[in-house]
Amino acid sequence: PIDLCSFALSYLAKMRWYIGLLFHEEAAWLERGGRDEYSDEHPILKRWQELSDTRGQRVVFGYDVIQKPEYEAIVTGIAKDGGLILKDDDGGVAVEHSGEIRYI
């Protein structure tokens, strides 16, 4: 059993922290004139890379992966703009910014 109140409190506290981090990073970017790219990886993307088990997984991608899967690929990472980097069996690379994936 999961205590829903404790779970919700923990979830909302973490979301607040990450939204604050995003706000801080974007404010710093705007102070620099909004022109330069990150010399290092964005902290939120870096954290995603650390926590996610998606990298290296074989997935089906599509906008409705159950009814209309579009293609299979291996997740190779996340792009600087937040898109999911997918490599297909022919070596082609796509960066998807919306849609669904399902592990296979």
PDB file of N, CA and C in Angstrom:
ATOM      1  N   PRO A   1       0.830  -1.204   0.000  1.00  0.00           N
ATOM      2  CA  PRO A   1       0.000   0.000   0.000  1.00  0.00           C
ATOM      3  C   PRO A   1       0.870   1.261   0.000  1.00  0.00           C
ATOM      4  N   ILE A   2       0.397   2.259  -0.681  1.00  0.00           N
ATOM      5  CA  ILE A   2       1.107   3.535  -0.763  1.00  0.00           C
ATOM      6  C   ILE A   2       0.247   4.607  -0.109  1.00  0.00           C
ATOM      7  N   ASP A   3       0.885   5.403   0.755  1.00  0.00           N
ATOM      8  CA  ASP A   3       0.200   6.522   1.370  1.00  0.00           C
ATOM      9  C   ASP A   3       0.119   7.631   0.324  1.00  0.00           C
ATOM     10  N   LEU A   4      -1.066   7.858  -0.210  1.00  0.00           N
ATOM     11  CA  LEU A   4      -1.259   8.805  -1.301  1.00  0.00           C
ATOM     12  C   LEU A   4      -0.839  10.224  -0.909  1.00  0.00           C
ATOM     13  N   CYS A   5      -1.116  10.630   0.301  1.00  0.00           N
ATOM     14  CA  CYS A   5      -0.740  11.986   0.737  1.00  0.00           C
ATOM     15  C   CYS A   5       0.779  12.152   0.764  1.00  0.00           C
ATOM     16  N   SER A   6       1.493  11.158   1.287  1.00  0.00           N
ATOM     17  CA  SER A   6       2.961  11.228   1.323  1.00  0.00           C
ATOM     18  C   SER A   6       3.542  11.214  -0.084  1.00  0.00           C
ATOM     19  N   PHE A   7       2.983  10.366  -0.936  1.00  0.00           N
ATOM     20  CA  PHE A   7       3.453  10.296  -2.315  1.00  0.00           C
ATOM     21  C   PHE A   7       3.239  11.632  -3.019  1.00  0.00           C
ATOM     22  N   ALA A   8       2.041  12.203  -2.892  1.00  0.00           N
ATOM     23  CA  ALA A   8       1.725  13.473  -3.549  1.00  0.00           C
ATOM     24  C   ALA A   8       2.633  14.585  -3.035  1.00  0.00           C
ATOM     25  N   LEU A   9       2.874  14.625  -1.739  1.00  0.00           N
ATOM     26  CA  LEU A   9       3.738  15.645  -1.162  1.00  0.00           C
ATOM     27  C   LEU A   9       5.157  15.520  -1.703  1.00  0.00           C
ATOM     28  N   SER A  10       5.677  14.313  -1.737  1.00  0.00           N
ATOM     29  CA  SER A  10       7.025  14.084  -2.258  1.00  0.00           C
ATOM     30  C   SER A  10       7.116  14.451  -3.738  1.00  0.00           C
ATOM     31  N   TYR A  11       6.136  14.024  -4.508  1.00  0.00           N
ATOM     32  CA  TYR A  11       6.116  14.300  -5.946  1.00  0.00           C
ATOM     33  C   TYR A  11       6.067  15.809  -6.211  1.00  0.00           C
ATOM     34  N   LEU A  12       5.170  16.499  -5.539  1.00  0.00           N
ATOM     35  CA  LEU A  12       5.027  17.945  -5.748  1.00  0.00           C
ATOM     36  C   LEU A  12       6.270  18.711  -5.299  1.00  0.00           C
ATOM     37  N   ALA A  13       6.911  18.263  -4.221  1.00  0.00           N
ATOM     38  CA  ALA A  13       8.131  18.920  -3.761  1.00  0.00           C
ATOM     39  C   ALA A  13       9.240  18.770  -4.798  1.00  0.00           C
ATOM     40  N   LYS A  14       9.374  17.591  -5.392  1.00  0.00           N
ATOM     41  CA  LYS A  14      10.402  17.382  -6.414  1.00  0.00           C
ATOM     42  C   LYS A  14      10.089  18.171  -7.674  1.00  0.00           C
ATOM     43  N   MET A  15       8.829  18.213  -8.058  1.00  0.00           N
ATOM     44  CA  MET A  15       8.447  18.992  -9.235  1.00  0.00           C
ATOM     45  C   MET A  15       8.743  20.474  -9.012  1.00  0.00           C
ATOM     46  N   ARG A  16       8.454  20.958  -7.818  1.00  0.00           N
ATOM     47  CA  ARG A  16       8.731  22.360  -7.498  1.00  0.00           C
ATOM     48  C   ARG A  16      10.219  22.649  -7.611  1.00  0.00           C
ATOM     49  N   TRP A  17      11.044  21.732  -7.130  1.00  0.00           N
ATOM     50  CA  TRP A  17      12.490  21.918  -7.189  1.00  0.00           C
ATOM     51  C   TRP A  17      12.955  21.982  -8.643  1.00  0.00           C
ATOM     52  N   TYR A  18      12.500  21.044  -9.491  1.00  0.00           N
ATOM     53  CA  TYR A  18      12.927  21.034 -10.887  1.00  0.00           C
ATOM     54  C   TYR A  18      12.382  22.220 -11.674  1.00  0.00           C
ATOM     55  N   ILE A  19      11.188  22.664 -11.376  1.00  0.00           N
ATOM     56  CA  ILE A  19      10.658  23.865 -12.030  1.00  0.00           C
ATOM     57  C   ILE A  19      11.482  25.080 -11.604  1.00  0.00           C
ATOM     58  N   GLY A  20      11.862  25.133 -10.350  1.00  0.00           N
ATOM     59  CA  GLY A  20      12.733  26.208  -9.876  1.00  0.00           C
ATOM     60  C   GLY A  20      14.094  26.177 -10.554  1.00  0.00           C
ATOM     61  N   LEU A  21      14.651  24.995 -10.733  1.00  0.00           N
ATOM     62  CA  LEU A  21      15.929  24.855 -11.430  1.00  0.00           C
ATOM     63  C   LEU A  21      15.804  25.325 -12.875  1.00  0.00           C
ATOM     64  N   LEU A  22      14.725  24.937 -13.527  1.00  0.00           N
ATOM     65  CA  LEU A  22      14.489  25.374 -14.898  1.00  0.00           C
ATOM     66  C   LEU A  22      14.375  26.898 -14.959  1.00  0.00           C
ATOM     67  N   PHE A  23      13.625  27.484 -14.042  1.00  0.00           N
ATOM     68  CA  PHE A  23      13.480  28.942 -13.990  1.00  0.00           C
ATOM     69  C   PHE A  23      14.843  29.603 -13.800  1.00  0.00           C
ATOM     70  N   HIS A  24      15.633  29.089 -12.873  1.00  0.00           N
ATOM     71  CA  HIS A  24      16.965  29.639 -12.592  1.00  0.00           C
ATOM     72  C   HIS A  24      17.851  29.579 -13.835  1.00  0.00           C
ATOM     73  N   GLU A  25      17.880  28.446 -14.504  1.00  0.00           N
ATOM     74  CA  GLU A  25      18.723  28.278 -15.693  1.00  0.00           C
ATOM     75  C   GLU A  25      18.271  29.186 -16.831  1.00  0.00           C
ATOM     76  N   GLU A  26      16.972  29.295 -17.034  1.00  0.00           N
ATOM     77  CA  GLU A  26      16.477  30.160 -18.111  1.00  0.00           C
ATOM     78  C   GLU A  26      16.711  31.635 -17.794  1.00  0.00           C
ATOM     79  N   ALA A  27      16.593  32.024 -16.526  1.00  0.00           N
ATOM     80  CA  ALA A  27      16.873  33.409 -16.150  1.00  0.00           C
ATOM     81  C   ALA A  27      18.348  33.730 -16.390  1.00  0.00           C
ATOM     82  N   ALA A  28      19.242  32.813 -16.048  1.00  0.00           N
ATOM     83  CA  ALA A  28      20.669  33.021 -16.294  1.00  0.00           C
ATOM     84  C   ALA A  28      20.949  33.116 -17.788  1.00  0.00           C
ATOM     85  N   TRP A  29      20.277  32.298 -18.585  1.00  0.00           N
ATOM     86  CA  TRP A  29      20.437  32.329 -20.039  1.00  0.00           C
ATOM     87  C   TRP A  29      19.982  33.681 -20.590  1.00  0.00           C
ATOM     88  N   LEU A  30      18.855  34.188 -20.105  1.00  0.00           N
ATOM     89  CA  LEU A  30      18.361  35.484 -20.559  1.00  0.00           C
ATOM     90  C   LEU A  30      19.300  36.622 -20.149  1.00  0.00           C
ATOM     91  N   GLU A  31      19.900  36.511 -18.968  1.00  0.00           N
ATOM     92  CA  GLU A  31      20.872  37.519 -18.528  1.00  0.00           C
ATOM     93  C   GLU A  31      22.084  37.559 -19.446  1.00  0.00           C
ATOM     94  N   ARG A  32      22.434  36.420 -20.039  1.00  0.00           N
ATOM     95  CA  ARG A  32      23.546  36.363 -20.992  1.00  0.00           C
ATOM     96  C   ARG A  32      23.105  36.800 -22.388  1.00  0.00           C
ATOM     97  N   GLY A  33      21.886  37.253 -22.509  1.00  0.00           N
ATOM     98  CA  GLY A  33      21.388  37.739 -23.790  1.00  0.00           C
ATOM     99  C   GLY A  33      20.646  36.696 -24.591  1.00  0.00           C
ATOM    100  N   GLY A  34      20.534  35.492 -24.071  1.00  0.00           N
ATOM    101  CA  GLY A  34      19.781  34.439 -24.742  1.00  0.00           C
ATOM    102  C   GLY A  34      20.402  33.964 -26.037  1.00  0.00           C
ATOM    103  N   ARG A  35      21.687  34.223 -26.230  1.00  0.00           N
ATOM    104  CA  ARG A  35      22.309  33.878 -27.501  1.00  0.00           C
ATOM    105  C   ARG A  35      23.171  32.624 -27.431  1.00  0.00           C
ATOM    106  N   ASP A  36      23.863  32.440 -26.344  1.00  0.00           N
ATOM    107  CA  ASP A  36      24.822  31.338 -26.306  1.00  0.00           C
ATOM    108  C   ASP A  36      24.174  30.017 -25.903  1.00  0.00           C
ATOM    109  N   GLU A  37      24.765  28.957 -26.349  1.00  0.00           N
ATOM    110  CA  GLU A  37      24.351  27.608 -25.963  1.00  0.00           C
ATOM    111  C   GLU A  37      25.052  27.256 -24.651  1.00  0.00           C
ATOM    112  N   TYR A  38      24.560  26.232 -23.999  1.00  0.00           N
ATOM    113  CA  TYR A  38      25.244  25.736 -22.813  1.00  0.00           C
ATOM    114  C   TYR A  38      26.570  25.134 -23.241  1.00  0.00           C
ATOM    115  N   SER A  39      27.635  25.500 -22.554  1.00  0.00           N
ATOM    116  CA  SER A  39      28.914  24.869 -22.854  1.00  0.00           C
ATOM    117  C   SER A  39      28.904  23.443 -22.288  1.00  0.00           C
ATOM    118  N   ASP A  40      28.201  23.268 -21.209  1.00  0.00           N
ATOM    119  CA  ASP A  40      28.012  21.936 -20.624  1.00  0.00           C
ATOM    120  C   ASP A  40      26.561  21.540 -20.841  1.00  0.00           C
ATOM    121  N   GLU A  41      26.251  20.343 -20.434  1.00  0.00           N
ATOM    122  CA  GLU A  41      24.880  19.868 -20.566  1.00  0.00           C
ATOM    123  C   GLU A  41      23.973  20.597 -19.579  1.00  0.00           C
ATOM    124  N   HIS A  42      22.744  20.887 -19.994  1.00  0.00           N
ATOM    125  CA  HIS A  42      21.767  21.524 -19.120  1.00  0.00           C
ATOM    126  C   HIS A  42      21.562  20.630 -17.891  1.00  0.00           C
ATOM    127  N   PRO A  43      21.497  21.209 -16.688  1.00  0.00           N
ATOM    128  CA  PRO A  43      21.381  20.395 -15.472  1.00  0.00           C
ATOM    129  C   PRO A  43      20.167  19.460 -15.465  1.00  0.00           C
ATOM    130  N   ILE A  44      19.053  19.891 -16.021  1.00  0.00           N
ATOM    131  CA  ILE A  44      17.876  19.019 -16.026  1.00  0.00           C
ATOM    132  C   ILE A  44      18.083  17.852 -16.987  1.00  0.00           C
ATOM    133  N   LEU A  45      18.665  18.105 -18.151  1.00  0.00           N
ATOM    134  CA  LEU A  45      18.944  17.014 -19.090  1.00  0.00           C
ATOM    135  C   LEU A  45      19.982  16.052 -18.513  1.00  0.00           C
ATOM    136  N   LYS A  46      20.970  16.604 -17.841  1.00  0.00           N
ATOM    137  CA  LYS A  46      21.991  15.764 -17.210  1.00  0.00           C
ATOM    138  C   LYS A  46      21.363  14.847 -16.167  1.00  0.00           C
ATOM    139  N   ARG A  47      20.467  15.398 -15.368  1.00  0.00           N
ATOM    140  CA  ARG A  47      19.803  14.595 -14.330  1.00  0.00           C
ATOM    141  C   ARG A  47      18.937  13.508 -14.958  1.00  0.00           C
ATOM    142  N   TRP A  48      18.250  13.846 -16.069  1.00  0.00           N
ATOM    143  CA  TRP A  48      17.446  12.847 -16.780  1.00  0.00           C
ATOM    144  C   TRP A  48      18.343  11.692 -17.218  1.00  0.00           C
ATOM    145  N   GLN A  49      19.497  12.029 -17.761  1.00  0.00           N
ATOM    146  CA  GLN A  49      20.426  10.989 -18.222  1.00  0.00           C
ATOM    147  C   GLN A  49      20.852  10.085 -17.058  1.00  0.00           C
ATOM    148  N   GLU A  50      21.048  10.676 -15.887  1.00  0.00           N
ATOM    149  CA  GLU A  50      21.469   9.908 -14.716  1.00  0.00           C
ATOM    150  C   GLU A  50      20.371   8.980 -14.206  1.00  0.00           C
ATOM    151  N   LEU A  51      19.122   9.439 -14.241  1.00  0.00           N
ATOM    152  CA  LEU A  51      18.032   8.688 -13.624  1.00  0.00           C
ATOM    153  C   LEU A  51      17.277   7.756 -14.563  1.00  0.00           C
ATOM    154  N   SER A  52      17.276   8.053 -15.835  1.00  0.00           N
ATOM    155  CA  SER A  52      16.446   7.302 -16.770  1.00  0.00           C
ATOM    156  C   SER A  52      17.086   5.978 -17.176  1.00  0.00           C
ATOM    157  N   ASP A  53      16.266   4.967 -17.316  1.00  0.00           N
ATOM    158  CA  ASP A  53      16.749   3.688 -17.851  1.00  0.00           C
ATOM    159  C   ASP A  53      16.408   3.561 -19.336  1.00  0.00           C
ATOM    160  N   THR A  54      15.945   4.647 -19.953  1.00  0.00           N
ATOM    161  CA  THR A  54      15.503   4.612 -21.339  1.00  0.00           C
ATOM    162  C   THR A  54      16.672   4.522 -22.312  1.00  0.00           C
ATOM    163  N   ARG A  55      17.778   5.165 -22.007  1.00  0.00           N
ATOM    164  CA  ARG A  55      18.947   5.123 -22.889  1.00  0.00           C
ATOM    165  C   ARG A  55      19.398   3.669 -23.079  1.00  0.00           C
ATOM    166  N   GLY A  56      19.563   3.294 -24.349  1.00  0.00           N
ATOM    167  CA  GLY A  56      19.984   1.929 -24.671  1.00  0.00           C
ATOM    168  C   GLY A  56      18.826   0.960 -24.881  1.00  0.00           C
ATOM    169  N   GLN A  57      17.608   1.386 -24.592  1.00  0.00           N
ATOM    170  CA  GLN A  57      16.439   0.524 -24.740  1.00  0.00           C
ATOM    171  C   GLN A  57      15.971   0.481 -26.193  1.00  0.00           C
ATOM    172  N   ARG A  58      15.509  -0.669 -26.604  1.00  0.00           N
ATOM    173  CA  ARG A  58      14.862  -0.792 -27.910  1.00  0.00           C
ATOM    174  C   ARG A  58      13.397  -0.431 -27.704  1.00  0.00           C
ATOM    175  N   VAL A  59      12.891   0.475 -28.550  1.00  0.00           N
ATOM    176  CA  VAL A  59      11.543   0.992 -28.376  1.00  0.00           C
ATOM    177  C   VAL A  59      10.796   1.006 -29.700  1.00  0.00           C
ATOM    178  N   VAL A  60       9.492   1.101 -29.584  1.00  0.00           N
ATOM    179  CA  VAL A  60       8.622   1.412 -30.711  1.00  0.00           C
ATOM    180  C   VAL A  60       8.228   2.863 -30.517  1.00  0.00           C
ATOM    181  N   PHE A  61       8.316   3.659 -31.588  1.00  0.00           N
ATOM    182  CA  PHE A  61       7.922   5.056 -31.522  1.00  0.00           C
ATOM    183  C   PHE A  61       6.689   5.278 -32.377  1.00  0.00           C
ATOM    184  N   GLY A  62       5.844   6.218 -31.952  1.00  0.00           N
ATOM    185  CA  GLY A  62       4.687   6.632 -32.733  1.00  0.00           C
ATOM    186  C   GLY A  62       3.866   7.614 -31.932  1.00  0.00           C
ATOM    187  N   TYR A  63       2.807   8.094 -32.543  1.00  0.00           N
ATOM    188  CA  TYR A  63       1.895   8.992 -31.829  1.00  0.00           C
ATOM    189  C   TYR A  63       0.758   8.209 -31.192  1.00  0.00           C
ATOM    190  N   ASP A  64       0.646   6.947 -31.560  1.00  0.00           N
ATOM    191  CA  ASP A  64      -0.243   5.972 -30.922  1.00  0.00           C
ATOM    192  C   ASP A  64       0.433   4.620 -31.120  1.00  0.00           C
ATOM    193  N   VAL A  65       1.366   4.299 -30.231  1.00  0.00           N
ATOM    194  CA  VAL A  65       2.211   3.122 -30.445  1.00  0.00           C
ATOM    195  C   VAL A  65       1.447   1.800 -30.399  1.00  0.00           C
ATOM    196  N   ILE A  66       0.283   1.788 -29.805  1.00  0.00           N
ATOM    197  CA  ILE A  66      -0.498   0.549 -29.765  1.00  0.00           C
ATOM    198  C   ILE A  66      -1.227   0.339 -31.095  1.00  0.00           C
ATOM    199  N   GLN A  67      -1.900   1.364 -31.577  1.00  0.00           N
ATOM    200  CA  GLN A  67      -2.692   1.236 -32.806  1.00  0.00           C
ATOM    201  C   GLN A  67      -1.880   1.465 -34.079  1.00  0.00           C
ATOM    202  N   LYS A  68      -0.965   2.433 -34.049  1.00  0.00           N
ATOM    203  CA  LYS A  68      -0.225   2.798 -35.266  1.00  0.00           C
ATOM    204  C   LYS A  68       1.251   3.055 -34.957  1.00  0.00           C
ATOM    205  N   PRO A  69       2.015   2.015 -34.613  1.00  0.00           N
ATOM    206  CA  PRO A  69       3.445   2.231 -34.379  1.00  0.00           C
ATOM    207  C   PRO A  69       4.122   2.674 -35.677  1.00  0.00           C
ATOM    208  N   GLU A  70       5.073   3.607 -35.565  1.00  0.00           N
ATOM    209  CA  GLU A  70       5.732   4.128 -36.761  1.00  0.00           C
ATOM    210  C   GLU A  70       7.046   3.420 -37.077  1.00  0.00           C
ATOM    211  N   TYR A  71       7.897   3.234 -36.056  1.00  0.00           N
ATOM    212  CA  TYR A  71       9.162   2.536 -36.306  1.00  0.00           C
ATOM    213  C   TYR A  71       9.778   2.070 -34.991  1.00  0.00           C
ATOM    214  N   GLU A  72      10.732   1.141 -35.113  1.00  0.00           N
ATOM    215  CA  GLU A  72      11.495   0.652 -33.975  1.00  0.00           C
ATOM    216  C   GLU A  72      12.875   1.287 -34.012  1.00  0.00           C
ATOM    217  N   ALA A  73      13.443   1.519 -32.830  1.00  0.00           N
ATOM    218  CA  ALA A  73      14.761   2.136 -32.747  1.00  0.00           C
ATOM    219  C   ALA A  73      15.359   1.888 -31.366  1.00  0.00           C
ATOM    220  N   ILE A  74      16.610   2.265 -31.241  1.00  0.00           N
ATOM    221  CA  ILE A  74      17.308   2.239 -29.954  1.00  0.00           C
ATOM    222  C   ILE A  74      17.412   3.696 -29.480  1.00  0.00           C
ATOM    223  N   VAL A  75      17.089   3.930 -28.216  1.00  0.00           N
ATOM    224  CA  VAL A  75      17.235   5.267 -27.644  1.00  0.00           C
ATOM    225  C   VAL A  75      18.715   5.470 -27.329  1.00  0.00           C
ATOM    226  N   THR A  76      19.304   6.504 -27.927  1.00  0.00           N
ATOM    227  CA  THR A  76      20.726   6.757 -27.695  1.00  0.00           C
ATOM    228  C   THR A  76      20.974   7.926 -26.746  1.00  0.00           C
ATOM    229  N   GLY A  77      19.947   8.694 -26.441  1.00  0.00           N
ATOM    230  CA  GLY A  77      20.129   9.797 -25.503  1.00  0.00           C
ATOM    231  C   GLY A  77      19.079  10.863 -25.674  1.00  0.00           C
ATOM    232  N   ILE A  78      19.410  12.029 -25.180  1.00  0.00           N
ATOM    233  CA  ILE A  78      18.512  13.166 -25.274  1.00  0.00           C
ATOM    234  C   ILE A  78      19.303  14.345 -25.840  1.00  0.00           C
ATOM    235  N   ALA A  79      18.727  15.036 -26.801  1.00  0.00           N
ATOM    236  CA  ALA A  79      19.386  16.172 -27.447  1.00  0.00           C
ATOM    237  C   ALA A  79      19.385  17.387 -26.529  1.00  0.00           C
ATOM    238  N   LYS A  80      20.232  18.368 -26.845  1.00  0.00           N
ATOM    239  CA  LYS A  80      20.306  19.581 -26.025  1.00  0.00           C
ATOM    240  C   LYS A  80      18.979  20.313 -25.946  1.00  0.00           C
ATOM    241  N   ASP A  81      18.134  20.153 -26.981  1.00  0.00           N
ATOM    242  CA  ASP A  81      16.835  20.832 -26.959  1.00  0.00           C
ATOM    243  C   ASP A  81      15.743  19.986 -26.316  1.00  0.00           C
ATOM    244  N   GLY A  82      16.112  18.817 -25.759  1.00  0.00           N
ATOM    245  CA  GLY A  82      15.160  17.980 -25.043  1.00  0.00           C
ATOM    246  C   GLY A  82      14.539  16.870 -25.860  1.00  0.00           C
ATOM    247  N   GLY A  83      14.839  16.794 -27.150  1.00  0.00           N
ATOM    248  CA  GLY A  83      14.293  15.737 -27.997  1.00  0.00           C
ATOM    249  C   GLY A  83      14.951  14.398 -27.711  1.00  0.00           C
ATOM    250  N   LEU A  84      14.193  13.338 -27.885  1.00  0.00           N
ATOM    251  CA  LEU A  84      14.695  11.983 -27.689  1.00  0.00           C
ATOM    252  C   LEU A  84      15.424  11.537 -28.948  1.00  0.00           C
ATOM    253  N   ILE A  85      16.663  11.095 -28.803  1.00  0.00           N
ATOM    254  CA  ILE A  85      17.473  10.669 -29.939  1.00  0.00           C
ATOM    255  C   ILE A  85      17.275   9.171 -30.142  1.00  0.00           C
ATOM    256  N   LEU A  86      16.825   8.809 -31.343  1.00  0.00           N
ATOM    257  CA  LEU A  86      16.526   7.423 -31.682  1.00  0.00           C
ATOM    258  C   LEU A  86      17.335   6.999 -32.903  1.00  0.00           C
ATOM    259  N   LYS A  87      17.948   5.819 -32.830  1.00  0.00           N
ATOM    260  CA  LYS A  87      18.735   5.289 -33.947  1.00  0.00           C
ATOM    261  C   LYS A  87      18.057   4.032 -34.455  1.00  0.00           C
ATOM    262  N   ASP A  88      17.712   4.024 -35.759  1.00  0.00           N
ATOM    263  CA  ASP A  88      17.022   2.862 -36.316  1.00  0.00           C
ATOM    264  C   ASP A  88      18.021   1.799 -36.774  1.00  0.00           C
ATOM    265  N   ASP A  89      17.514   0.672 -37.233  1.00  0.00           N
ATOM    266  CA  ASP A  89      18.361  -0.465 -37.614  1.00  0.00           C
ATOM    267  C   ASP A  89      19.254  -0.166 -38.810  1.00  0.00           C
ATOM    268  N   ASP A  90      18.870   0.796 -39.638  1.00  0.00           N
ATOM    269  CA  ASP A  90      19.674   1.161 -40.801  1.00  0.00           C
ATOM    270  C   ASP A  90      20.740   2.196 -40.465  1.00  0.00           C
ATOM    271  N   GLY A  91      20.810   2.620 -39.218  1.00  0.00           N
ATOM    272  CA  GLY A  91      21.790   3.618 -38.797  1.00  0.00           C
ATOM    273  C   GLY A  91      21.275   5.039 -38.849  1.00  0.00           C
ATOM    274  N   GLY A  92      20.042   5.227 -39.313  1.00  0.00           N
ATOM    275  CA  GLY A  92      19.458   6.567 -39.353  1.00  0.00           C
ATOM    276  C   GLY A  92      19.146   7.061 -37.956  1.00  0.00           C
ATOM    277  N   VAL A  93      19.312   8.350 -37.763  1.00  0.00           N
ATOM    278  CA  VAL A  93      19.070   8.954 -36.451  1.00  0.00           C
ATOM    279  C   VAL A  93      17.941   9.972 -36.572  1.00  0.00           C
ATOM    280  N   ALA A  94      16.997   9.891 -35.646  1.00  0.00           N
ATOM    281  CA  ALA A  94      15.891  10.851 -35.589  1.00  0.00           C
ATOM    282  C   ALA A  94      15.858  11.448 -34.194  1.00  0.00           C
ATOM    283  N   VAL A  95      15.458  12.698 -34.119  1.00  0.00           N
ATOM    284  CA  VAL A  95      15.244  13.362 -32.833  1.00  0.00           C
ATOM    285  C   VAL A  95      13.760  13.679 -32.762  1.00  0.00           C
ATOM    286  N   GLU A  96      13.078  13.035 -31.829  1.00  0.00           N
ATOM    287  CA  GLU A  96      11.630  13.189 -31.683  1.00  0.00           C
ATOM    288  C   GLU A  96      11.330  14.094 -30.489  1.00  0.00           C
ATOM    289  N   HIS A  97      10.456  15.070 -30.708  1.00  0.00           N
ATOM    290  CA  HIS A  97      10.109  16.030 -29.657  1.00  0.00           C
ATOM    291  C   HIS A  97       8.718  15.785 -29.067  1.00  0.00           C
ATOM    292  N   SER A  98       7.961  14.909 -29.668  1.00  0.00           N
ATOM    293  CA  SER A  98       6.665  14.536 -29.115  1.00  0.00           C
ATOM    294  C   SER A  98       6.329  13.143 -29.637  1.00  0.00           C
ATOM    295  N   GLY A  99       5.380  12.516 -29.000  1.00  0.00           N
ATOM    296  CA  GLY A  99       4.995  11.172 -29.375  1.00  0.00           C
ATOM    297  C   GLY A  99       5.083  10.245 -28.180  1.00  0.00           C
ATOM    298  N   GLU A 100       4.989   8.956 -28.477  1.00  0.00           N
ATOM    299  CA  GLU A 100       5.035   7.931 -27.435  1.00  0.00           C
ATOM    300  C   GLU A 100       6.112   6.924 -27.784  1.00  0.00           C
ATOM    301  N   ILE A 101       6.661   6.317 -26.733  1.00  0.00           N
ATOM    302  CA  ILE A 101       7.541   5.164 -26.938  1.00  0.00           C
ATOM    303  C   ILE A 101       7.038   4.031 -26.057  1.00  0.00           C
ATOM    304  N   ARG A 102       7.356   2.832 -26.491  1.00  0.00           N
ATOM    305  CA  ARG A 102       7.052   1.642 -25.709  1.00  0.00           C
ATOM    306  C   ARG A 102       8.261   0.732 -25.800  1.00  0.00           C
ATOM    307  N   TYR A 103       8.737   0.271 -24.648  1.00  0.00           N
ATOM    308  CA  TYR A 103       9.880  -0.643 -24.640  1.00  0.00           C
ATOM    309  C   TYR A 103       9.458  -1.970 -25.269  1.00  0.00           C
ATOM    310  N   ILE A 104      10.379  -2.553 -26.038  1.00  0.00           N
ATOM    311  CA  ILE A 104      10.108  -3.876 -26.599  1.00  0.00           C
ATOM    312  C   ILE A 104      11.232  -4.834 -26.257  1.00  0.00           C
TER     313      ILE A 104
END
